[in-house]
Short mmCIF file of C-alpha atoms and ligand atoms in Angstrom, two decimals:
data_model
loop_
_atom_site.label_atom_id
_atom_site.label_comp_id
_atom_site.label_asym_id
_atom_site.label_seq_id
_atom_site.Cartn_x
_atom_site.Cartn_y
_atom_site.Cartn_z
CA UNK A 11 44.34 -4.68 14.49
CA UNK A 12 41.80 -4.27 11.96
CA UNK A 13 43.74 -4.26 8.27
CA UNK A 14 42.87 -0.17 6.76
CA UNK A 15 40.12 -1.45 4.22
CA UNK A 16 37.15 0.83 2.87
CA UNK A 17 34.89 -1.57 4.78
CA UNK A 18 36.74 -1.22 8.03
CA UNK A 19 36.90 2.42 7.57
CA UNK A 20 32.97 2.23 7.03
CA UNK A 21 31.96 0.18 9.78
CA UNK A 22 34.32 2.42 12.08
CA UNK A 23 32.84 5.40 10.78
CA UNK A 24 29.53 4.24 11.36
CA UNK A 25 30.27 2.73 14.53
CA UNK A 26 31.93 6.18 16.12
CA UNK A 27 28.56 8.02 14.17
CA UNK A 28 26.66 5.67 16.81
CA UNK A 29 28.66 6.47 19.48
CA UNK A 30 29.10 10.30 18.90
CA UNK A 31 25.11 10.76 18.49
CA UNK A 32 24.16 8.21 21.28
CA UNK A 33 21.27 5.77 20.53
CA UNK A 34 18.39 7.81 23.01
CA UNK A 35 19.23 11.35 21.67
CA UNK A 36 19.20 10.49 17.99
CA UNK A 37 16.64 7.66 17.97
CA UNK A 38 19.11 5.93 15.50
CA UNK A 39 18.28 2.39 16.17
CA UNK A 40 20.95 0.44 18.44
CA UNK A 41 23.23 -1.54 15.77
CA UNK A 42 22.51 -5.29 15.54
CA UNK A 43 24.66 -8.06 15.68
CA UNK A 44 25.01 -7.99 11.46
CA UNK A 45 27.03 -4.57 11.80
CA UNK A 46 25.45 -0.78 10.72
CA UNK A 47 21.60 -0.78 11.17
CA UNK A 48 19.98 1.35 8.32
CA UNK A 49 18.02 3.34 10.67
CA UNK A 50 15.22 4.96 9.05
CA UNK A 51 13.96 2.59 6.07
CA UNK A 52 10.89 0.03 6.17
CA UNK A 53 10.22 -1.87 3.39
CA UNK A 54 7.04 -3.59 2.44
CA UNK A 55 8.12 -6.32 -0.52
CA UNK A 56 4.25 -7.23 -1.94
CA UNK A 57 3.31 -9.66 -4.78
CA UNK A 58 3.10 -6.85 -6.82
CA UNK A 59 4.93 -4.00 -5.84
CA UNK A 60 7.79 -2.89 -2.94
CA UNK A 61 6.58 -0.09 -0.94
CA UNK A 62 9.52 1.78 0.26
CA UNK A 63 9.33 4.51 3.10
CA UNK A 64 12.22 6.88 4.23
CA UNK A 65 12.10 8.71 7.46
CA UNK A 66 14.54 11.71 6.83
CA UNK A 67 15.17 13.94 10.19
CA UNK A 68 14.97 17.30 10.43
CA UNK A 69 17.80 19.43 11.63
CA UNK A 70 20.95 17.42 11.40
CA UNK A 71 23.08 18.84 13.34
CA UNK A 72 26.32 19.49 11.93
CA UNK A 73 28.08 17.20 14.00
CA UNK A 74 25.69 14.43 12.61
CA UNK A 75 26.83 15.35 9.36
CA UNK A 76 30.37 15.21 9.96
CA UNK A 77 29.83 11.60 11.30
CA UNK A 78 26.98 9.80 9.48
CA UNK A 79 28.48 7.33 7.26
CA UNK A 80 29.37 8.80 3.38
CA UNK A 81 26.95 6.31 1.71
CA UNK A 82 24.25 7.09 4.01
CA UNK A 83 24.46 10.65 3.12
CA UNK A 84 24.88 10.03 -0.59
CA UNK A 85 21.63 7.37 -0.38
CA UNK A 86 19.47 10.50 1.23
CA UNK A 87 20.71 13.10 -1.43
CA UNK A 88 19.97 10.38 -4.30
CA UNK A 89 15.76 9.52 -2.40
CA UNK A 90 15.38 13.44 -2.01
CA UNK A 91 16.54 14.83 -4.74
CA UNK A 92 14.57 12.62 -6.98
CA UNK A 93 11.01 12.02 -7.49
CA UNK A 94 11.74 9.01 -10.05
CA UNK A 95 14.47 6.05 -10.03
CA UNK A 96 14.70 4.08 -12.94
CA UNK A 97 12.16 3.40 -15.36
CA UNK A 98 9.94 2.10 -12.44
CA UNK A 99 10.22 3.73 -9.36
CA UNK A 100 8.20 6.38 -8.05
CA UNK A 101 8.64 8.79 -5.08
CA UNK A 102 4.61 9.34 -4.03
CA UNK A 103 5.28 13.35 -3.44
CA UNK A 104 2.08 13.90 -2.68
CA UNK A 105 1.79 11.66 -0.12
CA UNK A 106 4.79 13.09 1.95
CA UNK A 107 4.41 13.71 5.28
CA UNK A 108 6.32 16.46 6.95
CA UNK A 109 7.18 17.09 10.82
CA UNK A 110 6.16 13.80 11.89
CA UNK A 111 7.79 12.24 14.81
CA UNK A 112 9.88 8.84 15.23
CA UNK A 113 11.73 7.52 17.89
CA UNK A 114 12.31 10.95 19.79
CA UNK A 115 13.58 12.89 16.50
CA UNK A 116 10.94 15.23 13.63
CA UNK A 117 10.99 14.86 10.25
CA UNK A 118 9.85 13.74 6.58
CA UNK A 119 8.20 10.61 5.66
CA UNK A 120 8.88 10.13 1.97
CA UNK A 121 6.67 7.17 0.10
CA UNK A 122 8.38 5.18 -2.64
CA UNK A 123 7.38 1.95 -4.69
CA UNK A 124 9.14 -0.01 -7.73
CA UNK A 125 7.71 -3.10 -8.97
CA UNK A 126 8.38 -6.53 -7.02
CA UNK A 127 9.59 -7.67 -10.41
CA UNK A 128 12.20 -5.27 -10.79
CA UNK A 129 14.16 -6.32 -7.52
CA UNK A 130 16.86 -7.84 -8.88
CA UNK A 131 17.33 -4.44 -10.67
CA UNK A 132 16.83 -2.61 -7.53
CA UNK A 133 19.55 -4.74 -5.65
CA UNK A 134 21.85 -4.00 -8.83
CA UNK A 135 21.54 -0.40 -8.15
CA UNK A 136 21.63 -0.38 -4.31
CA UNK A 137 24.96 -2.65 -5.08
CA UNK A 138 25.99 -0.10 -7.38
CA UNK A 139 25.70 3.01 -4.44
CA UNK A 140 28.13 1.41 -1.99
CA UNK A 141 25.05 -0.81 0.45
CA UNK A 142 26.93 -3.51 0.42
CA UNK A 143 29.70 -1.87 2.03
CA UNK A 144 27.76 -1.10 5.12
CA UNK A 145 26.77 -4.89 6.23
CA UNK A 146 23.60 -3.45 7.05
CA UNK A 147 20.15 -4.52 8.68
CA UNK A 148 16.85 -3.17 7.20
CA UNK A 149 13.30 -3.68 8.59
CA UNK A 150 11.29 -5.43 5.71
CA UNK A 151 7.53 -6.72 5.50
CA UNK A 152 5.32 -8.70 2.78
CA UNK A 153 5.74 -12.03 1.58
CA UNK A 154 9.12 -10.86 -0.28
CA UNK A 155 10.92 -10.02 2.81
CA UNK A 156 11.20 -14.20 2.95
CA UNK A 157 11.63 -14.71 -0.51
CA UNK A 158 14.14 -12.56 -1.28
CA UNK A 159 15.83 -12.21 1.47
CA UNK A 160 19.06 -14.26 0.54
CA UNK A 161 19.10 -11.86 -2.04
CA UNK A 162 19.56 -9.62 -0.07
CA UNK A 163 22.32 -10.91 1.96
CA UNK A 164 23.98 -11.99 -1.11
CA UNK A 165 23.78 -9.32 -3.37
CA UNK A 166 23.88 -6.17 -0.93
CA UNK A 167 25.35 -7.68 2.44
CA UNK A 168 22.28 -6.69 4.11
CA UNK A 169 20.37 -8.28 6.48
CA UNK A 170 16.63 -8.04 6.83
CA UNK A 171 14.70 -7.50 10.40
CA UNK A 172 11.49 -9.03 8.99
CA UNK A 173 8.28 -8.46 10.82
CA UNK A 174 4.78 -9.36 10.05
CA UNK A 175 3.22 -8.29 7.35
CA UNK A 176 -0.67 -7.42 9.27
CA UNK A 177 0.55 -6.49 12.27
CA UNK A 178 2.99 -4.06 10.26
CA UNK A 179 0.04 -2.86 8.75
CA UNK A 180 -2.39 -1.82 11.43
CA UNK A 181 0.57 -0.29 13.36
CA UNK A 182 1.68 2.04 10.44
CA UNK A 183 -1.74 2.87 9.91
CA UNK A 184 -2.59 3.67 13.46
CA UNK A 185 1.00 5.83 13.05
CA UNK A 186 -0.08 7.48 9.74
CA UNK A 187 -3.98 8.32 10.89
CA UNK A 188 -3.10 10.15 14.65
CA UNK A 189 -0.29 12.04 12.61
CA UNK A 190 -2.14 13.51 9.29
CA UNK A 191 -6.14 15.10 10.76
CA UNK A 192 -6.92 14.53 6.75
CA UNK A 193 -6.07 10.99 6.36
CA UNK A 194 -9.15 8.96 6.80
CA UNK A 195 -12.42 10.12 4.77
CA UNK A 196 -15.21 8.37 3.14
CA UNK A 197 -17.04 9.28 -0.28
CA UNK A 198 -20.56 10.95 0.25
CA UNK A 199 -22.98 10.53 -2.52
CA UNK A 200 -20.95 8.39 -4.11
CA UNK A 201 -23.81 8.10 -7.33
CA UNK A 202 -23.93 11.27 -8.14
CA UNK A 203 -21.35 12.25 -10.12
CA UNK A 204 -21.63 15.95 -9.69
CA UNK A 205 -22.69 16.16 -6.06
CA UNK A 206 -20.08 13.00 -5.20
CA UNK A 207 -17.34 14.67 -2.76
CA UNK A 208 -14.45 13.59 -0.37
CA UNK A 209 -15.35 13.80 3.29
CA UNK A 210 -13.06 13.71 6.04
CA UNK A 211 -13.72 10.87 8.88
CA UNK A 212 -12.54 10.86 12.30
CA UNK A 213 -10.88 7.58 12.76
CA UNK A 214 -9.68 8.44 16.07
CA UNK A 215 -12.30 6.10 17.98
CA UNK A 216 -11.72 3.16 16.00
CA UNK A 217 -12.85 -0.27 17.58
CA UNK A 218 -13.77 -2.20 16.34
CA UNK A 219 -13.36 -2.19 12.48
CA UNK A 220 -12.48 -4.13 9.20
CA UNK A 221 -9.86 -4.23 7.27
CA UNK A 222 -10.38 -5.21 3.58
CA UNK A 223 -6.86 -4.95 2.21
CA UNK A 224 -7.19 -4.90 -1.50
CA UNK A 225 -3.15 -5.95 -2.94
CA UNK A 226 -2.62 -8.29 -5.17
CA UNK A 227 -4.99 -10.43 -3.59
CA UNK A 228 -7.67 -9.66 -0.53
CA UNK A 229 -7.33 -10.35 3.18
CA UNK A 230 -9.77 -9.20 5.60
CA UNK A 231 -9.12 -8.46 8.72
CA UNK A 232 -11.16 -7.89 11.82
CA UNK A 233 -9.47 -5.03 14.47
CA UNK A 234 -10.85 -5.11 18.15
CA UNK A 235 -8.25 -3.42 19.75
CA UNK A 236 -4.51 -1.88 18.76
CA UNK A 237 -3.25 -5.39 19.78
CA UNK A 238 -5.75 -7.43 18.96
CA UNK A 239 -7.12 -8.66 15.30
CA UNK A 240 -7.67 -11.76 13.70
CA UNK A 241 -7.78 -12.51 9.97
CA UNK A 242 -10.97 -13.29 9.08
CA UNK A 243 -10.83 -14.32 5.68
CA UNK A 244 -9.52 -13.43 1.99
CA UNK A 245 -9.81 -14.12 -2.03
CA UNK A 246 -7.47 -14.59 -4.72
CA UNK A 247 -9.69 -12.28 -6.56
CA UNK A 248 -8.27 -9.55 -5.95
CA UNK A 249 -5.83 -6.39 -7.45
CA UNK A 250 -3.66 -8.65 -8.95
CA UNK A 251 -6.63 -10.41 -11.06
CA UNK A 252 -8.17 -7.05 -11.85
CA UNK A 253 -4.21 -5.91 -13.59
CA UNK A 254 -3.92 -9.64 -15.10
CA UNK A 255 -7.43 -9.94 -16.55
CA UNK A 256 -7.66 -6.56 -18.32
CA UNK A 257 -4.15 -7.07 -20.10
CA UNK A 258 -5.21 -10.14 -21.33
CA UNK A 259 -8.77 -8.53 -22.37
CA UNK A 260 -7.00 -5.07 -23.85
CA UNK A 261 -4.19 -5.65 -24.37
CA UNK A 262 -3.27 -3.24 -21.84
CA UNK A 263 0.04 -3.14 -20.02
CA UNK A 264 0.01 -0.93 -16.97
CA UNK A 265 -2.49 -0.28 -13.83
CA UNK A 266 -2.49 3.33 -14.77
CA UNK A 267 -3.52 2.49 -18.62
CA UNK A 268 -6.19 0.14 -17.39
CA UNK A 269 -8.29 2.84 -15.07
CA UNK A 270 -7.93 4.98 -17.74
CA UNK A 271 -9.26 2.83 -20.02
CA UNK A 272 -11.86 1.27 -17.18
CA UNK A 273 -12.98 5.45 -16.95
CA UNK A 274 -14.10 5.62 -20.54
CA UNK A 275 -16.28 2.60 -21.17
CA UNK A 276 -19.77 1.03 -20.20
CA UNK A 277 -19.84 -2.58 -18.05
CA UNK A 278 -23.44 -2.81 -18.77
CA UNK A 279 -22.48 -3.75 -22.32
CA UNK A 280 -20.48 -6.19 -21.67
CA UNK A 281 -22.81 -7.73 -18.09
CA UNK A 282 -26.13 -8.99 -17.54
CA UNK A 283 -28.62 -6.49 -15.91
CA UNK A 284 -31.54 -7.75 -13.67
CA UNK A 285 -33.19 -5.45 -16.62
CA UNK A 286 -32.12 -7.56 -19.59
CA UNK A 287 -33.26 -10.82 -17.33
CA UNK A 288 -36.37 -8.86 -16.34
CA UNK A 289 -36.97 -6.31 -18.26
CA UNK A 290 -37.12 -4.07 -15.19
CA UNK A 291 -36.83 -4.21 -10.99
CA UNK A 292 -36.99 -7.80 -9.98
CA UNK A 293 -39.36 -6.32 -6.69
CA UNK A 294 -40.26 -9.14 -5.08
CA UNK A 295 -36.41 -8.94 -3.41
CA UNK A 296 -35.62 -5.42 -4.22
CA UNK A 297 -33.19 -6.30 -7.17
CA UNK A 298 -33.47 -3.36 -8.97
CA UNK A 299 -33.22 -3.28 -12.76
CA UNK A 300 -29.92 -1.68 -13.32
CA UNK A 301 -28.07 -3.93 -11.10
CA UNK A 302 -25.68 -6.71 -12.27
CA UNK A 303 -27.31 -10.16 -12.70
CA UNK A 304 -24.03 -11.76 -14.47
CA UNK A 305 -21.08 -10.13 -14.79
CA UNK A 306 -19.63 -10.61 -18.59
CA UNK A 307 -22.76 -12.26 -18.92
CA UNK A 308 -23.47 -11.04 -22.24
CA UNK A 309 -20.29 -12.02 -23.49
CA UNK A 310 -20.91 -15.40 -24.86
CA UNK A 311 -23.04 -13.60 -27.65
CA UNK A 312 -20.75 -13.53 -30.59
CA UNK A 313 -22.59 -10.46 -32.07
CA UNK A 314 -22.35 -8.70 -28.90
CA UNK A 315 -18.45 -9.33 -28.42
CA UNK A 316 -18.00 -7.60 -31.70
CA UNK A 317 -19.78 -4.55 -30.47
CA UNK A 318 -18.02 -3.66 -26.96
CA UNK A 319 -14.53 -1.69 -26.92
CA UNK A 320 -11.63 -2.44 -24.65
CA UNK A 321 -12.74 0.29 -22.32
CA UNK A 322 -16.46 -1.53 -21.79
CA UNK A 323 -14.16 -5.05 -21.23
CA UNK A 324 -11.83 -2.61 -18.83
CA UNK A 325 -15.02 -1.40 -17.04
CA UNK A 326 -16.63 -4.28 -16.37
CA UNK A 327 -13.71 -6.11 -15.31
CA UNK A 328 -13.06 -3.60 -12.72
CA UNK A 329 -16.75 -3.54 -11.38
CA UNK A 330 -17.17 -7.00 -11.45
CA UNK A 331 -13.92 -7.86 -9.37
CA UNK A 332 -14.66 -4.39 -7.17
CA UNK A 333 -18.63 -5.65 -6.42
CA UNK A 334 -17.14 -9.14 -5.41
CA UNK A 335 -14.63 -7.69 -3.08
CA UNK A 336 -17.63 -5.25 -1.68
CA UNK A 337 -19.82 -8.67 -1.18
CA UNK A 338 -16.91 -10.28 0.64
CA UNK A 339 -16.35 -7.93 2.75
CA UNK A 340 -20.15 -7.14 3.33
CA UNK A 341 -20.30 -10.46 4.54
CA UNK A 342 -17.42 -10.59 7.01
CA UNK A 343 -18.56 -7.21 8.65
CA UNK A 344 -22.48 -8.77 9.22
CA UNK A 345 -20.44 -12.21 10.67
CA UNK A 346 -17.77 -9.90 13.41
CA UNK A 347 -20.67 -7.52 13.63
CA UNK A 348 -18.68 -4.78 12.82
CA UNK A 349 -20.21 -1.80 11.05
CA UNK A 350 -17.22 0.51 9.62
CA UNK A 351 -14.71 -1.18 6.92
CA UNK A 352 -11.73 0.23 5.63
CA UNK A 353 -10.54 -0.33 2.61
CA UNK A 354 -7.07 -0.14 1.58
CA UNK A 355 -3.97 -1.30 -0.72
CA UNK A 356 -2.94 -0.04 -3.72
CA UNK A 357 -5.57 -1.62 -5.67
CA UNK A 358 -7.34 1.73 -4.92
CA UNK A 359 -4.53 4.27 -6.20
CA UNK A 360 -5.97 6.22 -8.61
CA UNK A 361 -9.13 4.38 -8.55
CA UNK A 362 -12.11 6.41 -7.85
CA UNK A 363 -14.65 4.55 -9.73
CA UNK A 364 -13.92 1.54 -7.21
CA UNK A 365 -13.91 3.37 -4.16
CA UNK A 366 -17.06 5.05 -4.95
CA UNK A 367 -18.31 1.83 -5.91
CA UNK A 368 -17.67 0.36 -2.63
CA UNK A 369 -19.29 3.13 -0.75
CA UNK A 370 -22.70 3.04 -2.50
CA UNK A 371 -22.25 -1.03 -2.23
CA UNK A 372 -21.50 -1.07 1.22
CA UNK A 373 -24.43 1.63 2.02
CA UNK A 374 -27.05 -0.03 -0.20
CA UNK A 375 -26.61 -3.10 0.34
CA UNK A 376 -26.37 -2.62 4.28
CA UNK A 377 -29.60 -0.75 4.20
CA UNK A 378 -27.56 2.42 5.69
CA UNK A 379 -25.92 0.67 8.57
CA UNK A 380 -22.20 0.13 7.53
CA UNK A 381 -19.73 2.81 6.13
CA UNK A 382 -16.95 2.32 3.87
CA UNK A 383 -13.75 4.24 4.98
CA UNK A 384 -10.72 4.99 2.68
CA UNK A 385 -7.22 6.35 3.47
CA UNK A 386 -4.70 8.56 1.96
CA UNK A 387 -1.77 6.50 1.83
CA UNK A 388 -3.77 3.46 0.96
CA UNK A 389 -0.62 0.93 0.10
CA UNK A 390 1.81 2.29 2.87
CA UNK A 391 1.08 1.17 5.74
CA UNK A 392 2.74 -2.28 6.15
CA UNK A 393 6.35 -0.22 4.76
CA UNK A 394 5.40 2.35 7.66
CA UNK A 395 4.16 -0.24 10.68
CA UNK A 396 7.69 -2.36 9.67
CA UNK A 397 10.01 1.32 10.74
CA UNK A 398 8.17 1.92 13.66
CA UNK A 399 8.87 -2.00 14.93
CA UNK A 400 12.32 -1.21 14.51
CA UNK A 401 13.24 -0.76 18.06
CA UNK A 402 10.93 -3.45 19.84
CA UNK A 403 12.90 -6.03 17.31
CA UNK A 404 16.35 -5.70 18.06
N1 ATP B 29 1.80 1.08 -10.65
C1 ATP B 29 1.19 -0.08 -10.39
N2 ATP B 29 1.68 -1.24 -10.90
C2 ATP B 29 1.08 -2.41 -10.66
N3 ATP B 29 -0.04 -2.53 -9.91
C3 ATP B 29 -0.57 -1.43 -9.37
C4 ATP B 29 0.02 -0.15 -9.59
N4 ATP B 29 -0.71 0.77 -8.91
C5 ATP B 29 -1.72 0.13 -8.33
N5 ATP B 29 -1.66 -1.20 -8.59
C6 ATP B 29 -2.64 -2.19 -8.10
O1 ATP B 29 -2.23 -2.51 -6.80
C7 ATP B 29 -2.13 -3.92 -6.63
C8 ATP B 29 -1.02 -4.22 -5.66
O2 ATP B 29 -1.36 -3.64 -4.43
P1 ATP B 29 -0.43 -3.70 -3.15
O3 ATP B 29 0.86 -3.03 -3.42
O4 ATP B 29 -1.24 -3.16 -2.01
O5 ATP B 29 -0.27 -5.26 -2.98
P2 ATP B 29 1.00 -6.22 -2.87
O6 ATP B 29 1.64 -5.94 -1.55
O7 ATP B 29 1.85 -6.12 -4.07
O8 ATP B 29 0.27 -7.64 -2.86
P3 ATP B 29 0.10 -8.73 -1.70
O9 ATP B 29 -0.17 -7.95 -0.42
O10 ATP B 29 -1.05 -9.55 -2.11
O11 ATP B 29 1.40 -9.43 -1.64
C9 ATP B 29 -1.91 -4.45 -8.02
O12 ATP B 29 -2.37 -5.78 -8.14
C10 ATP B 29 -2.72 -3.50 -8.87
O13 ATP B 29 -4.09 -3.87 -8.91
C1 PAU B 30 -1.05 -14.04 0.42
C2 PAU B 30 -1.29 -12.60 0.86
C3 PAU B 30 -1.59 -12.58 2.36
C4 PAU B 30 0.02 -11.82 0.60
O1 PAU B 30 -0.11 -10.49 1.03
C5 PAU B 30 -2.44 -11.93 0.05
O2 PAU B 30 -2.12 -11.91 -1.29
C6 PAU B 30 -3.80 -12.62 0.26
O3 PAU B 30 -4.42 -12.45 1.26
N1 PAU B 30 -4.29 -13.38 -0.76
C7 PAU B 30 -5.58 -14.05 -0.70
C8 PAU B 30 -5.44 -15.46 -0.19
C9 PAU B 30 -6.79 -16.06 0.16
O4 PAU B 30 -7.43 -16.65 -0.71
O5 PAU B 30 -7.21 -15.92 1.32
#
């Protein structure tokens, strides 16, 4: 017999929770060779940051209660109660989505990301409420559900079910859009400040389109059907350059400090207009005057450096990094012949001035004929895709 140890009594808990709830009328997950599955977390570990999403049914039933393992229950009170963790996480309230269905059960999708960088303090916390007692499995996508996954196993006894990061993607967003009517919209006159406006898209119809997945650096993919994409290409120049670049020009330290600073300056002292090359519209090839020549191209002018503020040098790093991205992905949508791109990744949180950038770039540029497309929970849906895969993986 099994000696009476808290980790015995855990895994026997769990194990008659299993058993007492039945794998088809709860949807838990069936358990995996590496002990108690963690049945309703997907994980998305990015260069960046670790997208974290939490599937909390509705109506436990008291039974359920009785039986779901202590930890478990303590782990949901701890996700739910809070809307911060730390110094660094954040639970994305806004973003919640309620009544949503997985794997035969309803309930709450919750959205939560901590910097990659802090995962050693994240596994010193999950450590510190009882995970590693559970020998647990966990779905997990993005390049850090191979690098850290020893970590994993070491520090927290937990195992990872890893899964692609793309195909993770277009599955959770393919989830997320049928499930929230309001999720895909695009940005109609996206020049006008005062007429500019969010418009809701019907996404429904989808194939084919591009993905330009704006992280900490850019892959595009092309979508023909739900089982069939290919990556067509990507930059380094990407989110993570944008964040990088404008601490080292500002002397900024956060995303959030560096749109704000990006919203209160003026790129065109800091580029080189087709006007100052000009001195109007190149017309001959429709360049008009007020677009950008060379971006920081009137940087190397010492008297000109003294003169622009750390919101210009904000500004035009974010345009110039936003336009390239635009021209990329411009490009890949003419070569797939493909005319609707969606942009997403968390490059675009709280980053209107890009997104509206896009659209008029994608729209101009395209003489009308492509559309840029944006979604609500722009950096979740690798984290999502990874939780639905659950099943077909083990
Ligand atoms: N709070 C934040 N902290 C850091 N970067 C942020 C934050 N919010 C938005 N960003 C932007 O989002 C980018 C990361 O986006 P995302 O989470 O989609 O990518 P990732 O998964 O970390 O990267 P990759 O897919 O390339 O591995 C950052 O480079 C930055 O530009
Ligand atoms: C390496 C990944 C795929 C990690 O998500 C991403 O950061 C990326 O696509 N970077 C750009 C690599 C390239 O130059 O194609």
């Amino acid at each position: 017999m099994a000696p009476r140890t808290f980790k015995n009594r855990v895994r026997k808990q769990s194990k008659m929770a299993e058993s007492a709830m039945g794998e088809v009328v709860n949807g838990f997950p069936a358990e995996t060779e590496s002990g108690t599955p963690m049945p309703w977390f997907g994980m998305d570990i990015g260069g960046t940051l670790c997208k974290l999403v939490y599937f909390e049914p509705k109506n436990i039933s008291p039974d359920e209660l009785d039986s779901e393992v202590e930890i478990l229950k303590k782990i949901r009170k701890y996700l739910i109660k809070n809307s911060s963790y730390g110094k660094t996480g954040h639970r994305d309230t806004h973003l919640q989505m309620d009544n949503v269905p997985l794997r035969g059960r309803k309930g709450t999708l919750h959205f939560i990301r901590f910097p990659t960088s802090e995962m050693g303090n994240f596994l010193i916390l999950a450590r510190s409420k009882g995970i590693a007692t559970l020998v647990s499995t966990v779905c997990a996508t993005g390049g850090g559900a191979y690098k850290f996954e020893n970590d994993f196993k070491k520090e927290v006894n937990m195992k990872l079910a890893k899964f692609d990061e793309f195909d993770s993607l277009i599955k959770g967003m393919q989830y997320v859009d049928a499930h929230n009517p309001t999720e895909c919209y695009y940005w109609a006159e996206p020049t006008d400040e005062k007429k500019c406006c969010k418009m809701n898209y019907d996404l429904s119809n989808p194939y084919p389109f591009l993905i330009v997945n704006i992280g900490s650096g850019v892959s595009v993919l092309a979508v023909y059907g739900p089982n069939n994409y290919k990556r067509v290409s990507g930059t380094s120049i990407g989110g993570g350059t944008f964040l990088g670049l404008c601490c080292l020009l500002t002397g900024c330290n956060s995303f959030e400090e560096a749109i704000e600073l990006a919203a209160g300056g003026d790129n065109t002292h800091v580029d080189k207009l087709v006007r100052d090359i000009y001195g109007g519209d190149y017309q001959r090839f429709g360049l008009p005057g007020d677009l950008v020549a060379s971006s920081f191209g009137q940087m190397n002018s010492r008297d000109r450096r003294s003169k622009v503020s750390r919101e210009d040098l904000a500004k035009a790093t974010l345009v110039t990094i936003t336009n390239n991205i635009g021209s990329i992905a411009r490009m890949c949508a003419l070569q797939e012949k493909i005319d609707r791109v969606v942009f997403i990744g968390n490059f675009l949180r709280v980053n209107p001035i890009s997104m509206k950038l896009l659209a008029y770039a994608m729209d101009y540029w395209s003489n009308g004929t492509m559309k840029a497309l944006f979604l609500e929970h722009e950096g979740y849906f690798g984290a999502v895709g990874c939780l639905l895969q659950f099943n077909e993986h083990s």
